[in-house]
PDB file of C-alpha atoms in Angstrom:
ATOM      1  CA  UNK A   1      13.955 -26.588  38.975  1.00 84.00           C
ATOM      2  CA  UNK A   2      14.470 -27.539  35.342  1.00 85.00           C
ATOM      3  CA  UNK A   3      12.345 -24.885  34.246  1.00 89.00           C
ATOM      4  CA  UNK A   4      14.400 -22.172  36.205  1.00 90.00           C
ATOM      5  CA  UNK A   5      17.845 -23.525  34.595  1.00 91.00           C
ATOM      6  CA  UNK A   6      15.908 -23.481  31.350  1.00 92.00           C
ATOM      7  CA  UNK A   7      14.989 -19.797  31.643  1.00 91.00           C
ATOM      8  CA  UNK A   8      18.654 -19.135  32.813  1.00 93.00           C
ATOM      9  CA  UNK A   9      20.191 -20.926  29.912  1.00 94.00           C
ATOM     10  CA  UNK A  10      18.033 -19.022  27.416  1.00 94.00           C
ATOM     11  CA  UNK A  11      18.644 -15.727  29.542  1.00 94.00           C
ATOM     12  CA  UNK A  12      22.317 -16.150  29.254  1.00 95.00           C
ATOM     13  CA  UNK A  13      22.008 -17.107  25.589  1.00 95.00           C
ATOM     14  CA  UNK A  14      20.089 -14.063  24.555  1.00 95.00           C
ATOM     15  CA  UNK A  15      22.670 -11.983  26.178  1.00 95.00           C
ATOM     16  CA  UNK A  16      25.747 -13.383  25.087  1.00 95.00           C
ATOM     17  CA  UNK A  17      24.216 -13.030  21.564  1.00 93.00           C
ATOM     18  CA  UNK A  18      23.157  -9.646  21.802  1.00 92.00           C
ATOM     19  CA  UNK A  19      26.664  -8.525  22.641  1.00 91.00           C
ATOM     20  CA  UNK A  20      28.285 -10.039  20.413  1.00 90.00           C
ATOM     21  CA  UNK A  21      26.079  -8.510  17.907  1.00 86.00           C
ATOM     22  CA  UNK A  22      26.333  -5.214  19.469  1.00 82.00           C
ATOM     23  CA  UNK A  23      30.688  -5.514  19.158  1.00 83.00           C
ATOM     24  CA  UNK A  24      30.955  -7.043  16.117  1.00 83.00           C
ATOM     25  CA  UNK A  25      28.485  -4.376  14.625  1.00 76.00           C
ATOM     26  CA  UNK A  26      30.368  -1.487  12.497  1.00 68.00           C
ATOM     27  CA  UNK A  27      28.552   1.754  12.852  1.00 65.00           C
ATOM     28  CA  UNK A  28      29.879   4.336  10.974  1.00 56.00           C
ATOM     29  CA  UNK A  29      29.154   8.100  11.883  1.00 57.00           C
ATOM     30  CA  UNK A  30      31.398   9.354   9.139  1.00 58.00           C
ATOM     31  CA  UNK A  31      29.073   8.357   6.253  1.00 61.00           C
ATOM     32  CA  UNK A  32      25.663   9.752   7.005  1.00 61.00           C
ATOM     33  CA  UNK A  33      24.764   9.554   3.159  1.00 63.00           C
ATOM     34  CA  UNK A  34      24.692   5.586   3.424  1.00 64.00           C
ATOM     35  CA  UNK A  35      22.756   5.547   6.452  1.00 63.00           C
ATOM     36  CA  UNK A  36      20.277   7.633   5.124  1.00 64.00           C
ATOM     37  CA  UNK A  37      16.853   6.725   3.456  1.00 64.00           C
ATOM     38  CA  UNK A  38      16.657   7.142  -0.003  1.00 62.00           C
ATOM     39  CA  UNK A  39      13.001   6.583  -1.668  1.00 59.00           C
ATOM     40  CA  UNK A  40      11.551   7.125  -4.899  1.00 62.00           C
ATOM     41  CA  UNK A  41      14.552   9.515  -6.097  1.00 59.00           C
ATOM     42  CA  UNK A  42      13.626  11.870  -3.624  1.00 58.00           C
ATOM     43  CA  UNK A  43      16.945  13.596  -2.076  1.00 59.00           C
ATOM     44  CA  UNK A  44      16.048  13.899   1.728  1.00 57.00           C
ATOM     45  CA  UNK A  45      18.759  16.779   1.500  1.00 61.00           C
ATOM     46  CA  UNK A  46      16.188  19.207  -0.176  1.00 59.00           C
ATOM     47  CA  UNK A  47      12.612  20.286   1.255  1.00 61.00           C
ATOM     48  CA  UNK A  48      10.406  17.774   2.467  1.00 59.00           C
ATOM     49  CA  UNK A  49       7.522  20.342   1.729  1.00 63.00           C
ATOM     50  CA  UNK A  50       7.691  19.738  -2.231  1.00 61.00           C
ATOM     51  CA  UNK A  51       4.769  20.159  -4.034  1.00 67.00           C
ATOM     52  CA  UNK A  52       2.966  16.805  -5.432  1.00 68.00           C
ATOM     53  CA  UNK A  53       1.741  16.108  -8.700  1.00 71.00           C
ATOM     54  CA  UNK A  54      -2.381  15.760  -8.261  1.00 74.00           C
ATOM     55  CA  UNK A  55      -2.576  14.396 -11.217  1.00 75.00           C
ATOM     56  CA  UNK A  56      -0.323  11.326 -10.110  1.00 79.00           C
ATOM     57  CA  UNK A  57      -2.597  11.339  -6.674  1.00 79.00           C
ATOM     58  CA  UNK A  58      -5.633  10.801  -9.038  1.00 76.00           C
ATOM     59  CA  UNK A  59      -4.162   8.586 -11.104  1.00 80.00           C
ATOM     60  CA  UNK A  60      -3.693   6.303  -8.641  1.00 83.00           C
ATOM     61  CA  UNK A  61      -7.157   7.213  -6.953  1.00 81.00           C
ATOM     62  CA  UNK A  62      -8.815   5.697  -9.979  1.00 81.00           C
ATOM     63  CA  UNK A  63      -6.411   2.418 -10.129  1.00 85.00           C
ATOM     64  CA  UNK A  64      -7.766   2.091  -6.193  1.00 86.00           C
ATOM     65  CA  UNK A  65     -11.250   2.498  -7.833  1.00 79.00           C
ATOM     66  CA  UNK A  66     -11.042  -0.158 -10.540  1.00 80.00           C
ATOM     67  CA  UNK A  67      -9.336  -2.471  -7.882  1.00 85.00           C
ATOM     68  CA  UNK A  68     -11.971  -1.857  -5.605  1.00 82.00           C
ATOM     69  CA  UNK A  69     -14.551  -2.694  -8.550  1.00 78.00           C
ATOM     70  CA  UNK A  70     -13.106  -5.386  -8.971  1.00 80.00           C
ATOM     71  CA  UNK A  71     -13.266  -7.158  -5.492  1.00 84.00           C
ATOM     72  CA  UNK A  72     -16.784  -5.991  -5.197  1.00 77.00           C
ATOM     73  CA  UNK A  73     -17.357  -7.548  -8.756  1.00 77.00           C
ATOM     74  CA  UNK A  74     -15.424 -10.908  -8.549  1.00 79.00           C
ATOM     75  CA  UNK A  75     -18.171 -12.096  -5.417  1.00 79.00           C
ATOM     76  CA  UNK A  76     -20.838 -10.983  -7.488  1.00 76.00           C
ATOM     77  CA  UNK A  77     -19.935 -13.072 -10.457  1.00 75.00           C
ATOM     78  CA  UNK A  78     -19.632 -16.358  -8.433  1.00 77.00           C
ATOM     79  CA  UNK A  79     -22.708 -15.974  -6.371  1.00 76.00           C
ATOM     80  CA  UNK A  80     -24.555 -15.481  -9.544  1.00 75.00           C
ATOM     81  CA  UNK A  81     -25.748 -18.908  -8.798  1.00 76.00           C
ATOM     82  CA  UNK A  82     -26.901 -18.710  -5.494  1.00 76.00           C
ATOM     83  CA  UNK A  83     -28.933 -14.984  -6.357  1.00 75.00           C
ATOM     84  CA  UNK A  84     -31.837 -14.415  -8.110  1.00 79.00           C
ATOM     85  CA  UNK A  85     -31.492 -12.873 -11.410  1.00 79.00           C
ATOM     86  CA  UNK A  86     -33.321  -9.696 -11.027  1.00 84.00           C
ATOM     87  CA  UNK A  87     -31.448  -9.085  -7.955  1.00 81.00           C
ATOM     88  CA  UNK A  88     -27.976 -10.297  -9.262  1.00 80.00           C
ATOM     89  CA  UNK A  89     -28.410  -8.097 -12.431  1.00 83.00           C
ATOM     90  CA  UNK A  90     -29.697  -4.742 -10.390  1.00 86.00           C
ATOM     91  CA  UNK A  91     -26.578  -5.051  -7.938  1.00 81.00           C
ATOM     92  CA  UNK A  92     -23.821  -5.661 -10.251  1.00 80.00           C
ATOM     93  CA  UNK A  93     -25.243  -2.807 -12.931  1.00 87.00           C
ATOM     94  CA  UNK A  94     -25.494  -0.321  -9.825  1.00 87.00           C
ATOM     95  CA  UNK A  95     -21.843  -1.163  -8.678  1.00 82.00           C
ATOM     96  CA  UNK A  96     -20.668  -0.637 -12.592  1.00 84.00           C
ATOM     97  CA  UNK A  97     -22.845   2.059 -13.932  1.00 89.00           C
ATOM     98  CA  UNK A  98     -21.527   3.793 -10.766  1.00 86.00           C
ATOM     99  CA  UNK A  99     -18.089   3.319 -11.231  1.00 82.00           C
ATOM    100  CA  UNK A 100     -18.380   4.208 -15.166  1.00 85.00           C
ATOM    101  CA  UNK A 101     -19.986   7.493 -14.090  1.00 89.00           C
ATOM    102  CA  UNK A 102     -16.928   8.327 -11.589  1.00 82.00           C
ATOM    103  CA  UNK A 103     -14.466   7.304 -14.725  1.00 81.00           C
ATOM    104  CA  UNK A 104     -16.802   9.892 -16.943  1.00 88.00           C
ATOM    105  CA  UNK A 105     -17.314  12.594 -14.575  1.00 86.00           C
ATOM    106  CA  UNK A 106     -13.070  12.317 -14.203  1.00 80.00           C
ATOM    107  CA  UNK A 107     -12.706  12.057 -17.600  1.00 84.00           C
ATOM    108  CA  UNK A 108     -14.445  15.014 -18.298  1.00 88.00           C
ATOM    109  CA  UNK A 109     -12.890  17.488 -16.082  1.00 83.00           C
ATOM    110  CA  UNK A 110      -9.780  16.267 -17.412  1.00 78.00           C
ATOM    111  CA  UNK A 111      -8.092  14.261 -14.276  1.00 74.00           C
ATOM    112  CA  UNK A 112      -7.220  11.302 -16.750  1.00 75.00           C
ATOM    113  CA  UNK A 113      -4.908  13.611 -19.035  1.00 75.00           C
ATOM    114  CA  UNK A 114      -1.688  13.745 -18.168  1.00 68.00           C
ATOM    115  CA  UNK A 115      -0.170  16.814 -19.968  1.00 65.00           C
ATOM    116  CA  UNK A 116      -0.929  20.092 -18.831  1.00 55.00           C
TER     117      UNK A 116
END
């Protein structure tokens, strides 16, 4: 019994709050430019089709590369006591000298330059 009247109460609760919510809300129709998203300067009046700047994409691919380094790195470093040296020096060369050759091989064909 008290659990039914406690489920009741908290029914009646929930909907007295959510219309009072819903008529004290003020939704304006007139003012669509408020309402709508705005996001990185982008109007959402023009295209959404606009062309991207691949140079900004790649930018950002090698930040996600470094940061990705990193957390592979930052384990390596403290189990350095737990490893064997051999072993702890091949892995953590591999995981650099492979991420150094993805910075060289972008540096080269020119992804890292930002003028055109």
């Amino acid at each position: 019994m008290k659990m039914i009247m406690s489920i009741l109460i908290s029914f009646i609760l929930v909907s007295f709050l959510m219309i009072t919510s819903f008529l004290i809300s003020k939704k304006s129709y007139l003012d669509l430019n408020k309402a709508s998203p705005f996001e990185c300067g982008f109007s959402n009046f023009s295209s959404p089709r606009l062309s991207f700047s691949i140079h900004f994409f790649m930018i950002a691919i090698i930040f996600l590369m470094f940061d990705i380094e990193l957390a592979l790195m930052l384990p390596m470093f403290i189990s350095m006591k737990l490893m064997n040296s051999i072993v702890w020096f091949s892995s953590s060369w591999m995981v650099s000298s492979i991420i150094t050759y993805g910075l060289f091989h972008e540096w080269m064909n020119g992804v890292i330059e930002w003028s055109m």
